[in-house]
Amino acid sequence: MKKILLTTGLLALTAGAVLADGHGVVRMGTEGAYPPYNFINDNGEVDGFERALGDELCARAELTCEWVLNDWDSIIPNLTSGNYDTIIAGMSITDERDEVIDFTQGYLPPTSSLFMAMDEIELDGSVIAAQTNTIQAGYIAEIEGVTLIEFATPDETVAAVRNGEADAVFADGDFILGIAAEDSDLDVILDPVALGGGVGMGLREGDELIAAFDEQITAMKEDGTLNALIVEWFGEEAETW
C-alpha cells in the first residue's frame, strides 16, 4: 500500500484530503480505558473491540490506522482541533454531540446502561458516580433527589463505590457487566436504562471519511463480520445487528 508521509503542514489538513487518491494514514483517537471497548494490554498497546474493528475498517478502506490515546473529557475538542481524525471510543450517538461533530452510522446497537453497587440501594437520596461528559452523567444529573459525582476515568467511578464515596456507579452495561464478573463484592442493581442511539465513530463535520467508513461498516454488517466481532468481545448475549 502506498503510504503518504505526513509533514507538519499535512497534519493540519483533514483526513478527507489525504483520501484524495484512496489511500492514506488515519489517526484513530481512543481512550484506552474502557474495556472491552478499548483498553491498553500488557504490551502497552491499544486493544479491545474497537481496536479490532478500527483495524478491519481501515484495511477494507485501504487506509493505514494510527492509534492515538486521549483522555475522555477532552476527546471531542481534540478531534475538532485536528489532533486525530476520528473518535472510536465507545461514544454514543446523541443530538448534543451531533451539533459539534458528525457520526458514522452505529457500529454497536443501542444497549442498556446499568447501576452497580456493593449493596442494594434506593435511587432516591443516593450518590451516584459516573464518568464526566457521558450520557450516563447527563441522565443522573436530571434526576431529582439524586447526587451525581463525576470522575475523569471509568476506573475512578468504580473506585468511588469501593471506597464508599458513592453508593453506586452508572455506566454502559457492557462495561459494568465485565467489572461485576470479576469482583464478587459488586453487583448489578436496579433496573436497566436505555440511553443513546448506539455507538458510532465521531469525525469532524463534513469529513469525507464518514462516507468511507460508513461503506465499510455497512459491508461488515451485511457479511456478518461485525456481529462476529461483537459476540467475540461482548459475549453471546450481546445485542447484534
PDB file of N, CA and C in Angstrom, residues 56-128:
ATOM      1  N   GLU A  56      -9.873  -3.377  11.066  1.00  0.00           N
ATOM      2  CA  GLU A  56     -10.574  -4.028   9.966  1.00  0.00           C
ATOM      3  C   GLU A  56     -11.177  -3.001   9.011  1.00  0.00           C
ATOM      4  N   LEU A  57     -11.780  -1.945   9.561  1.00  0.00           N
ATOM      5  CA  LEU A  57     -12.349  -0.901   8.710  1.00  0.00           C
ATOM      6  C   LEU A  57     -11.277  -0.234   7.862  1.00  0.00           C
ATOM      7  N   CYS A  58     -10.137   0.065   8.475  1.00  0.00           N
ATOM      8  CA  CYS A  58      -9.048   0.692   7.730  1.00  0.00           C
ATOM      9  C   CYS A  58      -8.526  -0.227   6.633  1.00  0.00           C
ATOM     10  N   ALA A  59      -8.386  -1.514   6.948  1.00  0.00           N
ATOM     11  CA  ALA A  59      -7.885  -2.461   5.955  1.00  0.00           C
ATOM     12  C   ALA A  59      -8.830  -2.534   4.755  1.00  0.00           C
ATOM     13  N   ARG A  60     -10.131  -2.580   5.028  1.00  0.00           N
ATOM     14  CA  ARG A  60     -11.109  -2.667   3.938  1.00  0.00           C
ATOM     15  C   ARG A  60     -11.131  -1.390   3.096  1.00  0.00           C
ATOM     16  N   ALA A  61     -10.903  -0.250   3.744  1.00  0.00           N
ATOM     17  CA  ALA A  61     -10.921   1.026   3.030  1.00  0.00           C
ATOM     18  C   ALA A  61      -9.559   1.391   2.448  1.00  0.00           C
ATOM     19  N   GLU A  62      -8.583   0.476   2.581  1.00  0.00           N
ATOM     20  CA  GLU A  62      -7.213   0.702   2.112  1.00  0.00           C
ATOM     21  C   GLU A  62      -6.605   1.945   2.749  1.00  0.00           C
ATOM     22  N   LEU A  63      -6.792   2.030   4.056  1.00  0.00           N
ATOM     23  CA  LEU A  63      -6.207   3.098   4.855  1.00  0.00           C
ATOM     24  C   LEU A  63      -5.278   2.480   5.890  1.00  0.00           C
ATOM     25  N   THR A  64      -4.382   3.281   6.426  1.00  0.00           N
ATOM     26  CA  THR A  64      -3.499   2.840   7.495  1.00  0.00           C
ATOM     27  C   THR A  64      -3.914   3.511   8.793  1.00  0.00           C
ATOM     28  N   CYS A  65      -4.256   2.704   9.799  1.00  0.00           N
ATOM     29  CA  CYS A  65      -4.648   3.248  11.105  1.00  0.00           C
ATOM     30  C   CYS A  65      -3.421   3.597  11.935  1.00  0.00           C
ATOM     31  N   GLU A  66      -3.459   4.752  12.564  1.00  0.00           N
ATOM     32  CA  GLU A  66      -2.515   5.090  13.634  1.00  0.00           C
ATOM     33  C   GLU A  66      -3.354   5.394  14.866  1.00  0.00           C
ATOM     34  N   TRP A  67      -3.054   4.737  15.983  1.00  0.00           N
ATOM     35  CA  TRP A  67      -3.876   4.862  17.183  1.00  0.00           C
ATOM     36  C   TRP A  67      -3.316   5.914  18.124  1.00  0.00           C
ATOM     37  N   VAL A  68      -4.188   6.823  18.543  1.00  0.00           N
ATOM     38  CA  VAL A  68      -3.803   7.956  19.385  1.00  0.00           C
ATOM     39  C   VAL A  68      -4.641   7.906  20.666  1.00  0.00           C
ATOM     40  N   LEU A  69      -3.984   7.980  21.815  1.00  0.00           N
ATOM     41  CA  LEU A  69      -4.691   7.976  23.089  1.00  0.00           C
ATOM     42  C   LEU A  69      -5.035   9.399  23.506  1.00  0.00           C
ATOM     43  N   ASN A  70      -6.230   9.566  24.057  1.00  0.00           N
ATOM     44  CA  ASN A  70      -6.668  10.879  24.539  1.00  0.00           C
ATOM     45  C   ASN A  70      -7.637  10.687  25.691  1.00  0.00           C
ATOM     46  N   ASP A  71      -7.514  11.513  26.728  1.00  0.00           N
ATOM     47  CA  ASP A  71      -8.448  11.452  27.850  1.00  0.00           C
ATOM     48  C   ASP A  71      -9.861  11.741  27.365  1.00  0.00           C
ATOM     49  N   TRP A  72     -10.835  11.083  28.003  1.00  0.00           N
ATOM     50  CA  TRP A  72     -12.221  11.198  27.570  1.00  0.00           C
ATOM     51  C   TRP A  72     -12.743  12.630  27.647  1.00  0.00           C
ATOM     52  N   ASP A  73     -12.397  13.359  28.695  1.00  0.00           N
ATOM     53  CA  ASP A  73     -13.017  14.670  28.899  1.00  0.00           C
ATOM     54  C   ASP A  73     -12.610  15.697  27.849  1.00  0.00           C
ATOM     55  N   SER A  74     -11.554  15.424  27.073  1.00  0.00           N
ATOM     56  CA  SER A  74     -11.156  16.357  26.007  1.00  0.00           C
ATOM     57  C   SER A  74     -11.162  15.687  24.636  1.00  0.00           C
ATOM     58  N   ILE A  75     -11.852  14.560  24.521  1.00  0.00           N
ATOM     59  CA  ILE A  75     -11.733  13.770  23.290  1.00  0.00           C
ATOM     60  C   ILE A  75     -12.412  14.454  22.100  1.00  0.00           C
ATOM     61  N   ILE A  76     -13.516  15.164  22.323  1.00  0.00           N
ATOM     62  CA  ILE A  76     -14.152  15.886  21.218  1.00  0.00           C
ATOM     63  C   ILE A  76     -13.378  17.153  20.860  1.00  0.00           C
ATOM     64  N   PRO A  77     -12.999  18.003  21.821  1.00  0.00           N
ATOM     65  CA  PRO A  77     -12.208  19.182  21.448  1.00  0.00           C
ATOM     66  C   PRO A  77     -10.927  18.852  20.693  1.00  0.00           C
ATOM     67  N   ASN A  78     -10.262  17.760  21.075  1.00  0.00           N
ATOM     68  CA  ASN A  78      -9.018  17.423  20.389  1.00  0.00           C
ATOM     69  C   ASN A  78      -9.248  16.796  19.024  1.00  0.00           C
ATOM     70  N   LEU A  79     -10.443  16.270  18.768  1.00  0.00           N
ATOM     71  CA  LEU A  79     -10.798  15.884  17.407  1.00  0.00           C
ATOM     72  C   LEU A  79     -10.998  17.127  16.549  1.00  0.00           C
ATOM     73  N   THR A  80     -11.809  18.065  17.031  1.00  0.00           N
ATOM     74  CA  THR A  80     -12.126  19.244  16.229  1.00  0.00           C
ATOM     75  C   THR A  80     -10.896  20.126  15.987  1.00  0.00           C
ATOM     76  N   SER A  81      -9.917  20.054  16.902  1.00  0.00           N
ATOM     77  CA  SER A  81      -8.707  20.858  16.714  1.00  0.00           C
ATOM     78  C   SER A  81      -7.663  20.161  15.840  1.00  0.00           C
ATOM     79  N   GLY A  82      -7.948  18.910  15.440  1.00  0.00           N
ATOM     80  CA  GLY A  82      -7.077  18.248  14.473  1.00  0.00           C
ATOM     81  C   GLY A  82      -6.021  17.336  15.040  1.00  0.00           C
ATOM     82  N   ASN A  83      -6.107  16.982  16.331  1.00  0.00           N
ATOM     83  CA  ASN A  83      -5.091  16.110  16.915  1.00  0.00           C
ATOM     84  C   ASN A  83      -5.201  14.673  16.421  1.00  0.00           C
ATOM     85  N   TYR A  84      -6.352  14.295  15.917  1.00  0.00           N
ATOM     86  CA  TYR A  84      -6.566  12.998  15.270  1.00  0.00           C
ATOM     87  C   TYR A  84      -7.774  13.150  14.364  1.00  0.00           C
ATOM     88  N   ASP A  85      -8.086  12.087  13.617  1.00  0.00           N
ATOM     89  CA  ASP A  85      -9.097  12.197  12.565  1.00  0.00           C
ATOM     90  C   ASP A  85     -10.441  11.582  12.934  1.00  0.00           C
ATOM     91  N   THR A  86     -10.454  10.648  13.846  1.00  0.00           N
ATOM     92  CA  THR A  86     -11.701  10.008  14.252  1.00  0.00           C
ATOM     93  C   THR A  86     -11.714   9.809  15.760  1.00  0.00           C
ATOM     94  N   ILE A  87     -12.896   9.661  16.306  1.00  0.00           N
ATOM     95  CA  ILE A  87     -13.074   9.148  17.668  1.00  0.00           C
ATOM     96  C   ILE A  87     -13.699   7.773  17.528  1.00  0.00           C
ATOM     97  N   ILE A  88     -13.052   6.775  18.093  1.00  0.00           N
ATOM     98  CA  ILE A  88     -13.607   5.425  18.144  1.00  0.00           C
ATOM     99  C   ILE A  88     -13.385   4.942  19.571  1.00  0.00           C
ATOM    100  N   ALA A  89     -14.335   5.308  20.446  1.00  0.00           N
ATOM    101  CA  ALA A  89     -14.095   5.195  21.878  1.00  0.00           C
ATOM    102  C   ALA A  89     -15.383   4.953  22.659  1.00  0.00           C
ATOM    103  N   GLY A  90     -16.224   4.077  22.157  1.00  0.00           N
ATOM    104  CA  GLY A  90     -17.462   3.792  22.877  1.00  0.00           C
ATOM    105  C   GLY A  90     -18.369   5.000  22.993  1.00  0.00           C
ATOM    106  N   MET A  91     -18.323   5.882  22.014  1.00  0.00           N
ATOM    107  CA  MET A  91     -19.089   7.130  22.094  1.00  0.00           C
ATOM    108  C   MET A  91     -20.500   6.948  21.553  1.00  0.00           C
ATOM    109  N   SER A  92     -21.492   7.177  22.410  1.00  0.00           N
ATOM    110  CA  SER A  92     -22.887   7.084  21.987  1.00  0.00           C
ATOM    111  C   SER A  92     -23.254   8.255  21.077  1.00  0.00           C
ATOM    112  N   ILE A  93     -24.063   7.971  20.097  1.00  0.00           N
ATOM    113  CA  ILE A  93     -24.541   8.988  19.175  1.00  0.00           C
ATOM    114  C   ILE A  93     -25.683   9.751  19.849  1.00  0.00           C
ATOM    115  N   THR A  94     -25.501  11.043  20.047  1.00  0.00           N
ATOM    116  CA  THR A  94     -26.526  11.877  20.667  1.00  0.00           C
ATOM    117  C   THR A  94     -26.711  13.156  19.862  1.00  0.00           C
ATOM    118  N   ASP A  95     -27.876  13.766  19.998  1.00  0.00           N
ATOM    119  CA  ASP A  95     -28.144  15.029  19.296  1.00  0.00           C
ATOM    120  C   ASP A  95     -27.187  16.122  19.749  1.00  0.00           C
ATOM    121  N   GLU A  96     -26.882  16.149  21.038  1.00  0.00           N
ATOM    122  CA  GLU A  96     -25.988  17.186  21.573  1.00  0.00           C
ATOM    123  C   GLU A  96     -24.603  17.086  20.946  1.00  0.00           C
ATOM    124  N   ARG A  97     -24.048  15.893  20.868  1.00  0.00           N
ATOM    125  CA  ARG A  97     -22.733  15.721  20.264  1.00  0.00           C
ATOM    126  C   ARG A  97     -22.771  15.989  18.767  1.00  0.00           C
ATOM    127  N   ASP A  98     -23.899  15.639  18.147  1.00  0.00           N
ATOM    128  CA  ASP A  98     -24.021  15.810  16.702  1.00  0.00           C
ATOM    129  C   ASP A  98     -24.051  17.282  16.293  1.00  0.00           C
ATOM    130  N   GLU A  99     -24.239  18.166  17.246  1.00  0.00           N
ATOM    131  CA  GLU A  99     -24.163  19.591  16.953  1.00  0.00           C
ATOM    132  C   GLU A  99     -22.721  20.064  16.788  1.00  0.00           C
ATOM    133  N   VAL A 100     -21.771  19.276  17.288  1.00  0.00           N
ATOM    134  CA  VAL A 100     -20.360  19.672  17.280  1.00  0.00           C
ATOM    135  C   VAL A 100     -19.542  18.854  16.286  1.00  0.00           C
ATOM    136  N   ILE A 101     -19.862  17.561  16.180  1.00  0.00           N
ATOM    137  CA  ILE A 101     -19.150  16.667  15.279  1.00  0.00           C
ATOM    138  C   ILE A 101     -20.174  15.873  14.472  1.00  0.00           C
ATOM    139  N   ASP A 102     -19.705  15.126  13.498  1.00  0.00           N
ATOM    140  CA  ASP A 102     -20.560  14.214  12.746  1.00  0.00           C
ATOM    141  C   ASP A 102     -20.252  12.776  13.148  1.00  0.00           C
ATOM    142  N   PHE A 103     -21.209  11.892  12.917  1.00  0.00           N
ATOM    143  CA  PHE A 103     -21.047  10.480  13.248  1.00  0.00           C
ATOM    144  C   PHE A 103     -21.236   9.616  12.010  1.00  0.00           C
ATOM    145  N   THR A 104     -20.549   8.482  12.015  1.00  0.00           N
ATOM    146  CA  THR A 104     -20.898   7.422  11.088  1.00  0.00           C
ATOM    147  C   THR A 104     -22.198   6.782  11.581  1.00  0.00           C
ATOM    148  N   GLN A 105     -22.712   5.849  10.809  1.00  0.00           N
ATOM    149  CA  GLN A 105     -23.784   5.019  11.332  1.00  0.00           C
ATOM    150  C   GLN A 105     -23.258   4.242  12.547  1.00  0.00           C
ATOM    151  N   GLY A 106     -24.157   3.724  13.359  1.00  0.00           N
ATOM    152  CA  GLY A 106     -23.738   2.975  14.528  1.00  0.00           C
ATOM    153  C   GLY A 106     -23.032   1.674  14.169  1.00  0.00           C
ATOM    154  N   TYR A 107     -21.972   1.359  14.906  1.00  0.00           N
ATOM    155  CA  TYR A 107     -21.341   0.047  14.768  1.00  0.00           C
ATOM    156  C   TYR A 107     -21.693  -0.860  15.943  1.00  0.00           C
ATOM    157  N   LEU A 108     -22.328  -0.296  16.971  1.00  0.00           N
ATOM    158  CA  LEU A 108     -22.918  -1.079  18.054  1.00  0.00           C
ATOM    159  C   LEU A 108     -24.356  -0.624  18.235  1.00  0.00           C
ATOM    160  N   PRO A 109     -25.299  -1.553  18.363  1.00  0.00           N
ATOM    161  CA  PRO A 109     -26.685  -1.154  18.595  1.00  0.00           C
ATOM    162  C   PRO A 109     -26.831  -0.491  19.960  1.00  0.00           C
ATOM    163  N   PRO A 110     -27.925   0.262  20.159  1.00  0.00           N
ATOM    164  CA  PRO A 110     -28.182   0.824  21.482  1.00  0.00           C
ATOM    165  C   PRO A 110     -28.257  -0.299  22.533  1.00  0.00           C
ATOM    166  N   THR A 111     -27.601  -0.096  23.653  1.00  0.00           N
ATOM    167  CA  THR A 111     -27.624  -1.065  24.742  1.00  0.00           C
ATOM    168  C   THR A 111     -27.988  -0.355  26.043  1.00  0.00           C
ATOM    169  N   SER A 112     -28.338  -1.124  27.040  1.00  0.00           N
ATOM    170  CA  SER A 112     -28.754  -0.545  28.316  1.00  0.00           C
ATOM    171  C   SER A 112     -27.571  -0.079  29.143  1.00  0.00           C
ATOM    172  N   SER A 113     -27.802   0.970  29.933  1.00  0.00           N
ATOM    173  CA  SER A 113     -26.858   1.385  30.964  1.00  0.00           C
ATOM    174  C   SER A 113     -27.303   0.761  32.283  1.00  0.00           C
ATOM    175  N   LEU A 114     -26.329   0.445  33.133  1.00  0.00           N
ATOM    176  CA  LEU A 114     -26.622  -0.286  34.364  1.00  0.00           C
ATOM    177  C   LEU A 114     -26.024   0.398  35.585  1.00  0.00           C
ATOM    178  N   PHE A 115     -26.656   0.150  36.722  1.00  0.00           N
ATOM    179  CA  PHE A 115     -26.132   0.562  38.015  1.00  0.00           C
ATOM    180  C   PHE A 115     -25.382  -0.614  38.643  1.00  0.00           C
ATOM    181  N   MET A 116     -24.296  -0.321  39.337  1.00  0.00           N
ATOM    182  CA  MET A 116     -23.530  -1.348  40.052  1.00  0.00           C
ATOM    183  C   MET A 116     -23.162  -0.807  41.430  1.00  0.00           C
ATOM    184  N   ALA A 117     -23.305  -1.668  42.456  1.00  0.00           N
ATOM    185  CA  ALA A 117     -23.070  -1.222  43.830  1.00  0.00           C
ATOM    186  C   ALA A 117     -22.603  -2.387  44.693  1.00  0.00           C
ATOM    187  N   MET A 118     -22.198  -2.050  45.916  1.00  0.00           N
ATOM    188  CA  MET A 118     -21.814  -3.078  46.888  1.00  0.00           C
ATOM    189  C   MET A 118     -23.047  -3.718  47.514  1.00  0.00           C
ATOM    190  N   ASP A 119     -24.134  -2.936  47.622  1.00  0.00           N
ATOM    191  CA  ASP A 119     -25.374  -3.404  48.240  1.00  0.00           C
ATOM    192  C   ASP A 119     -26.553  -2.813  47.488  1.00  0.00           C
ATOM    193  N   GLU A 120     -27.718  -3.379  47.699  1.00  0.00           N
ATOM    194  CA  GLU A 120     -28.940  -2.816  47.137  1.00  0.00           C
ATOM    195  C   GLU A 120     -29.188  -1.431  47.727  1.00  0.00           C
ATOM    196  N   ILE A 121     -29.653  -0.503  46.891  1.00  0.00           N
ATOM    197  CA  ILE A 121     -29.926   0.859  47.352  1.00  0.00           C
ATOM    198  C   ILE A 121     -31.248   1.341  46.771  1.00  0.00           C
ATOM    199  N   GLU A 122     -31.785   2.385  47.358  1.00  0.00           N
ATOM    200  CA  GLU A 122     -32.877   3.142  46.754  1.00  0.00           C
ATOM    201  C   GLU A 122     -32.251   4.302  45.996  1.00  0.00           C
ATOM    202  N   LEU A 123     -32.736   4.540  44.788  1.00  0.00           N
ATOM    203  CA  LEU A 123     -32.131   5.604  43.993  1.00  0.00           C
ATOM    204  C   LEU A 123     -32.352   6.971  44.632  1.00  0.00           C
ATOM    205  N   ASP A 124     -33.524   7.200  45.163  1.00  0.00           N
ATOM    206  CA  ASP A 124     -33.814   8.485  45.806  1.00  0.00           C
ATOM    207  C   ASP A 124     -32.899   8.688  47.009  1.00  0.00           C
ATOM    208  N   GLY A 125     -32.208   9.808  47.040  1.00  0.00           N
ATOM    209  CA  GLY A 125     -31.314  10.123  48.138  1.00  0.00           C
ATOM    210  C   GLY A 125     -29.918   9.539  47.997  1.00  0.00           C
ATOM    211  N   SER A 126     -29.649   8.880  46.902  1.00  0.00           N
ATOM    212  CA  SER A 126     -28.352   8.219  46.733  1.00  0.00           C
ATOM    213  C   SER A 126     -27.331   9.137  46.072  1.00  0.00           C
ATOM    214  N   VAL A 127     -26.072   8.704  46.150  1.00  0.00           N
ATOM    215  CA  VAL A 127     -24.956   9.372  45.472  1.00  0.00           C
ATOM    216  C   VAL A 127     -24.474   8.429  44.378  1.00  0.00           C
ATOM    217  N   ILE A 128     -24.499   8.891  43.146  1.00  0.00           N
ATOM    218  CA  ILE A 128     -24.169   8.043  42.004  1.00  0.00           C
ATOM    219  C   ILE A 128     -22.938   8.586  41.286  1.00  0.00           C
TER     220      ILE A 128
END
